[in-house]
XYZ file of C-alpha atoms in Angstrom:
360
model
C 91.301 78.464 113.387
C 90.361 81.246 110.965
C 87.306 83.368 111.732
C 85.138 85.667 109.602
C 82.468 87.970 111.015
C 79.470 88.308 108.660
C 76.851 91.066 108.678
C 75.785 94.536 107.542
C 78.106 96.478 109.842
C 81.206 98.056 108.310
C 83.378 96.391 110.970
C 82.576 92.903 109.654
C 85.057 90.888 107.614
C 82.330 89.975 105.134
C 79.927 92.906 104.745
C 76.554 92.297 103.113
C 74.424 95.262 102.033
C 71.137 93.406 101.691
C 68.416 95.699 100.343
C 65.741 93.351 101.737
C 67.092 93.713 105.316
C 67.428 89.990 105.914
C 70.967 90.276 107.254
C 71.635 91.656 110.750
C 74.497 94.027 111.582
C 76.464 91.192 113.194
C 74.696 88.152 111.863
C 77.031 85.151 112.119
C 80.601 83.941 112.453
C 82.165 81.460 110.061
C 85.218 79.387 111.082
C 87.674 77.335 109.055
C 90.068 74.843 110.599
C 92.059 73.371 107.714
C 89.272 71.783 105.630
C 86.665 71.826 108.381
C 83.990 74.547 108.449
C 81.823 75.752 111.331
C 79.163 78.458 111.620
C 77.682 80.279 114.609
C 74.597 82.491 114.596
C 75.113 85.611 116.742
C 71.499 86.033 117.781
C 70.448 87.523 114.461
C 66.863 88.704 113.949
C 66.093 86.411 111.018
C 68.338 83.504 111.909
C 70.907 81.331 110.144
C 69.804 78.156 108.391
C 71.635 74.966 107.403
C 69.735 72.779 104.955
C 66.507 74.593 105.838
C 66.872 74.172 109.620
C 67.421 77.215 111.832
C 70.466 76.736 114.048
C 70.499 77.612 117.747
C 72.114 81.033 118.392
C 75.639 81.046 119.884
C 76.115 77.332 119.134
C 79.020 76.295 116.889
C 77.652 74.039 114.134
C 79.879 72.039 111.802
C 78.963 72.229 108.116
C 80.221 70.680 104.895
C 80.580 72.515 101.609
C 77.630 70.711 100.068
C 75.278 72.059 102.762
C 72.826 74.789 101.827
C 73.616 77.699 104.179
C 71.400 80.780 104.269
C 71.130 83.949 106.308
C 67.413 84.230 106.998
C 65.557 81.648 104.944
C 66.681 82.725 101.500
C 69.955 84.704 101.457
C 72.368 82.118 100.053
C 76.134 82.247 100.320
C 79.077 79.949 99.709
C 81.124 79.421 102.951
C 84.278 78.516 101.031
C 84.247 81.702 98.957
C 84.081 83.874 102.068
C 87.653 83.008 103.027
C 88.985 83.403 99.494
C 92.675 83.087 98.794
C 95.682 85.006 100.012
C 96.496 86.399 96.569
C 93.088 87.948 95.892
C 93.400 91.270 94.140
C 91.157 94.229 94.769
C 88.368 93.978 92.224
C 84.698 94.128 91.490
C 83.406 90.883 90.103
C 80.701 90.643 87.442
C 77.192 90.086 88.691
C 75.826 88.042 85.790
C 76.442 84.728 87.547
C 73.821 82.206 88.485
C 72.648 81.549 92.007
C 73.482 77.866 91.734
C 77.077 78.398 90.635
C 78.095 81.158 92.994
C 75.508 81.561 95.724
C 74.858 85.230 94.992
C 71.644 86.865 93.865
C 71.395 88.103 90.323
C 72.369 91.772 90.512
C 75.043 91.467 93.166
C 78.698 92.268 92.808
C 81.598 91.555 95.154
C 84.282 94.011 96.177
C 87.425 92.573 97.752
C 90.553 94.100 99.205
C 93.100 92.935 101.757
C 90.826 93.889 104.670
C 87.305 92.769 103.857
C 84.806 91.586 101.299
C 81.703 93.631 100.512
C 78.667 92.183 98.744
C 76.165 94.665 97.343
C 73.381 95.198 94.836
C 74.812 97.462 92.162
C 71.445 99.063 91.425
C 69.826 99.450 94.835
C 72.574 99.873 97.448
C 72.526 103.378 98.920
C 75.516 105.664 98.639
C 75.667 106.278 102.400
C 76.144 102.543 102.992
C 78.883 102.201 100.389
C 80.781 105.233 101.643
C 81.299 103.472 104.956
C 83.679 101.221 103.028
C 85.377 103.908 100.984
C 89.019 104.394 101.912
C 90.045 106.709 99.089
C 92.408 109.387 100.446
C 91.466 112.891 101.583
C 93.362 116.101 100.908
C 93.609 118.068 104.159
C 93.576 121.838 103.769
C 94.721 124.481 106.245
C 97.469 126.851 107.418
C 99.647 124.247 109.143
C 102.515 122.897 107.068
C 101.556 119.250 107.664
C 98.402 119.642 105.551
C 98.399 118.239 102.022
C 97.320 121.688 100.826
C 98.839 124.604 102.755
C 97.122 128.013 102.476
C 98.800 131.007 104.103
C 95.732 133.072 104.820
C 94.562 134.374 108.194
C 90.943 133.484 107.388
C 91.925 129.839 107.031
C 92.186 127.655 110.144
C 95.213 125.497 110.942
C 93.195 122.446 109.926
C 90.279 123.864 107.971
C 88.684 121.070 105.959
C 89.377 117.926 103.993
C 88.179 116.873 100.577
C 88.423 113.843 98.305
C 87.406 112.771 94.820
C 84.942 109.867 94.930
C 84.544 109.669 91.164
C 85.484 112.104 88.402
C 82.054 113.735 88.890
C 81.659 113.503 92.698
C 83.532 114.950 95.662
C 83.185 114.590 99.421
C 83.907 117.515 101.772
C 84.204 117.747 105.555
C 84.751 120.885 107.627
C 87.195 120.187 110.466
C 85.707 122.642 112.959
C 87.206 125.695 111.268
C 86.723 129.163 112.777
C 85.359 130.834 109.640
C 83.599 127.858 108.113
C 83.533 125.894 104.867
C 80.800 126.687 102.339
C 79.350 124.669 99.467
C 77.342 126.831 97.059
C 77.098 129.432 99.857
C 75.668 126.921 102.350
C 77.787 126.550 105.495
C 78.778 122.959 106.226
C 78.236 121.423 109.634
C 81.575 120.701 111.336
C 82.872 117.120 111.219
C 80.077 115.900 108.924
C 80.901 114.514 105.489
C 78.801 115.767 102.569
C 78.845 114.705 98.916
C 78.527 117.040 95.942
C 78.672 116.979 92.181
C 81.873 118.294 90.636
C 80.240 121.605 89.661
C 79.916 122.706 93.304
C 81.589 125.940 94.414
C 83.639 125.412 97.595
C 84.578 128.486 99.642
C 86.797 128.606 102.737
C 86.121 131.448 105.125
C 84.815 134.674 103.679
C 86.472 134.670 100.286
C 88.894 131.823 99.449
C 87.500 129.774 96.527
C 88.966 126.318 95.965
C 90.035 125.467 92.428
C 88.960 121.807 92.307
C 90.621 121.248 88.936
C 93.963 122.275 90.424
C 93.744 119.755 93.248
C 92.100 116.966 91.234
C 93.322 116.934 87.611
C 90.993 114.019 86.760
C 87.840 115.798 87.875
C 85.177 116.305 85.208
C 83.068 119.402 85.846
C 79.422 118.532 85.193
C 77.536 121.163 83.221
C 74.016 121.909 84.392
C 71.446 120.675 81.890
C 68.083 120.864 83.612
C 65.265 118.769 82.083
C 63.052 120.364 79.471
C 60.077 122.102 81.072
C 57.703 123.190 78.311
C 54.597 125.157 79.167
C 52.363 122.109 78.621
C 54.283 119.825 80.972
C 51.888 120.251 83.871
C 49.043 118.436 82.095
C 49.036 115.549 79.599
C 49.655 116.956 76.159
C 47.725 116.454 72.966
C 49.235 113.290 71.425
C 48.852 114.864 67.991
C 50.916 117.900 69.005
C 54.258 117.835 67.234
C 57.378 117.183 69.272
C 59.938 119.959 69.326
C 63.429 119.409 67.974
C 64.806 119.460 71.513
C 62.334 116.804 72.634
C 63.172 114.582 69.672
C 66.900 114.990 70.264
C 66.451 114.265 73.978
C 64.546 111.067 73.195
C 67.251 109.752 70.854
C 69.910 110.534 73.448
C 68.143 108.034 75.707
C 69.354 105.239 73.431
C 72.863 105.796 74.821
C 71.478 105.816 78.386
C 69.760 102.462 77.784
C 72.859 100.933 76.165
C 74.982 102.027 79.101
C 72.523 100.555 81.585
C 72.266 97.141 79.909
C 75.936 97.136 78.951
C 77.087 97.244 82.549
C 75.051 94.135 83.248
C 77.049 92.171 80.690
C 80.616 93.284 81.357
C 83.030 92.547 84.171
C 83.702 95.768 86.071
C 87.369 95.982 87.022
C 88.213 98.141 89.984
C 90.272 101.179 88.988
C 93.029 102.178 91.394
C 92.453 105.596 92.907
C 88.739 105.302 93.636
C 87.168 103.546 96.599
C 84.124 101.335 96.623
C 81.597 104.181 96.883
C 83.022 105.748 93.771
C 83.364 102.409 92.071
C 79.690 101.610 92.401
C 78.194 105.020 91.726
C 80.689 106.298 89.204
C 82.848 103.561 87.740
C 81.220 100.185 88.233
C 77.961 101.935 87.463
C 78.980 102.353 83.827
C 80.407 100.042 81.214
C 83.921 101.074 80.217
C 86.871 99.805 78.279
C 89.645 100.675 80.705
C 91.303 103.716 82.232
C 89.779 106.539 84.217
C 89.536 108.660 81.086
C 87.392 106.075 79.304
C 84.573 105.662 81.799
C 82.366 108.295 80.216
C 80.401 106.794 77.366
C 78.644 110.027 76.543
C 79.128 113.713 77.271
C 78.264 114.634 80.830
C 79.736 111.564 82.494
C 77.371 108.701 81.711
C 74.231 107.992 83.708
C 75.589 109.423 86.947
C 76.877 112.558 85.249
C 73.597 113.042 83.403
C 71.639 112.660 86.644
C 73.837 115.148 88.523
C 73.631 117.623 85.679
C 69.830 117.587 85.860
C 69.661 118.420 89.573
C 69.186 122.020 90.707
C 71.326 121.398 93.778
C 74.890 120.103 93.646
C 74.409 118.311 96.965
C 73.935 114.563 96.517
C 71.357 112.628 98.520
C 72.783 110.064 100.929
C 70.150 107.562 99.872
C 70.950 107.893 96.174
C 71.196 104.595 94.305
C 72.277 103.856 90.758
C 68.750 102.719 89.962
C 67.358 106.052 91.207
C 69.650 107.949 88.849
C 68.806 105.732 85.874
C 65.033 105.819 86.351
C 64.985 109.604 86.686
C 66.909 110.372 83.505
C 65.447 107.528 81.406
C 62.232 109.441 81.029
C 59.889 111.106 78.576
C 61.408 114.405 77.407
C 57.945 115.982 77.307
C 56.328 115.099 80.652
C 59.183 113.547 82.644
C 57.462 110.176 83.191
C 60.060 107.423 83.598
C 60.205 104.724 80.942
C 61.269 102.381 83.780
C 63.267 99.487 82.321
C 61.508 99.233 78.997
C 64.061 98.662 76.191
C 64.594 101.891 74.254
C 64.044 100.264 70.872
C 60.516 99.232 71.902
C 59.388 102.690 73.103
C 56.947 104.216 70.637
C 55.026 106.613 72.850
C 54.834 107.861 76.422
C 52.346 105.983 78.575
C 51.399 109.161 80.476
C 51.243 112.048 77.997
C 50.833 109.887 74.850
C 53.581 111.770 72.998
C 54.590 109.691 69.957
C 58.317 109.255 69.280
C 58.275 106.845 66.334
């Protein structure tokens, strides 16, 4: 009898990152015996329901494929799809599928590999959750010859740190308890704690050894810093009759590309690109519409929405709770006052709701 553990925890076979917190860490177990299906609730907080009836925890309940099965009262899923097939390839499926046909909510995507399936909201799932699933390889750095990168320098520990490329514009660094420390933009990293940074970060080992990220990661795209416009009148709503500057006008028309990228990703299947794990796929690759190949994922200079967002931050350190939606809403904003246009189609924006600046 085949068994699948379902829940939020990274150890589950079928991991669900539910932004509404309806799914427990270890919510239920699903069994398949030939064509027979059974489900068991593992004492979850919000329960497991079959045809609207909450099942008794720890009891094995037989179900048929026409039954309506939910985690909590309204998180639907298809029991048959959870087992999948033996020849499933690693991929990210499109999210523009209806609830009735697939059992997933509207903005969800599914990541599959030979170990587990991960279901997530492409806009609202936090980076720290997705990175639990990310198995992209690290480069270990140190004096010992069994490191991927060997540095013969007395200030470098035998096993100093490790680093990996999450997307072409994001890296993850971890100090391995080195004697002289690992520094990101002159801030000393805590030992054995992973931290994420934009590609423009300066990594130093010990007192003076600077890592050349481009040498270790040829595909990295260094994000230039392009802080948002901060005119002298930004602190208070401006006079709507005051003329926009050339920079403000140019910045507004650049938002057309941001909007097209955002809506374009909703309408295209996002294929998983080998070489990047799920965290990178969601925040850097699946987060943008692309036509194929790692070199084609940037639809505009600066690395798409994620690159634009990172370029506008003073710090290169990336928040653990960052979501794709956070990045979009921050950069899709009025060039004059910084008020977000939310999800209003670019073509319909005539003026800023807050400062009344007129763009058309």
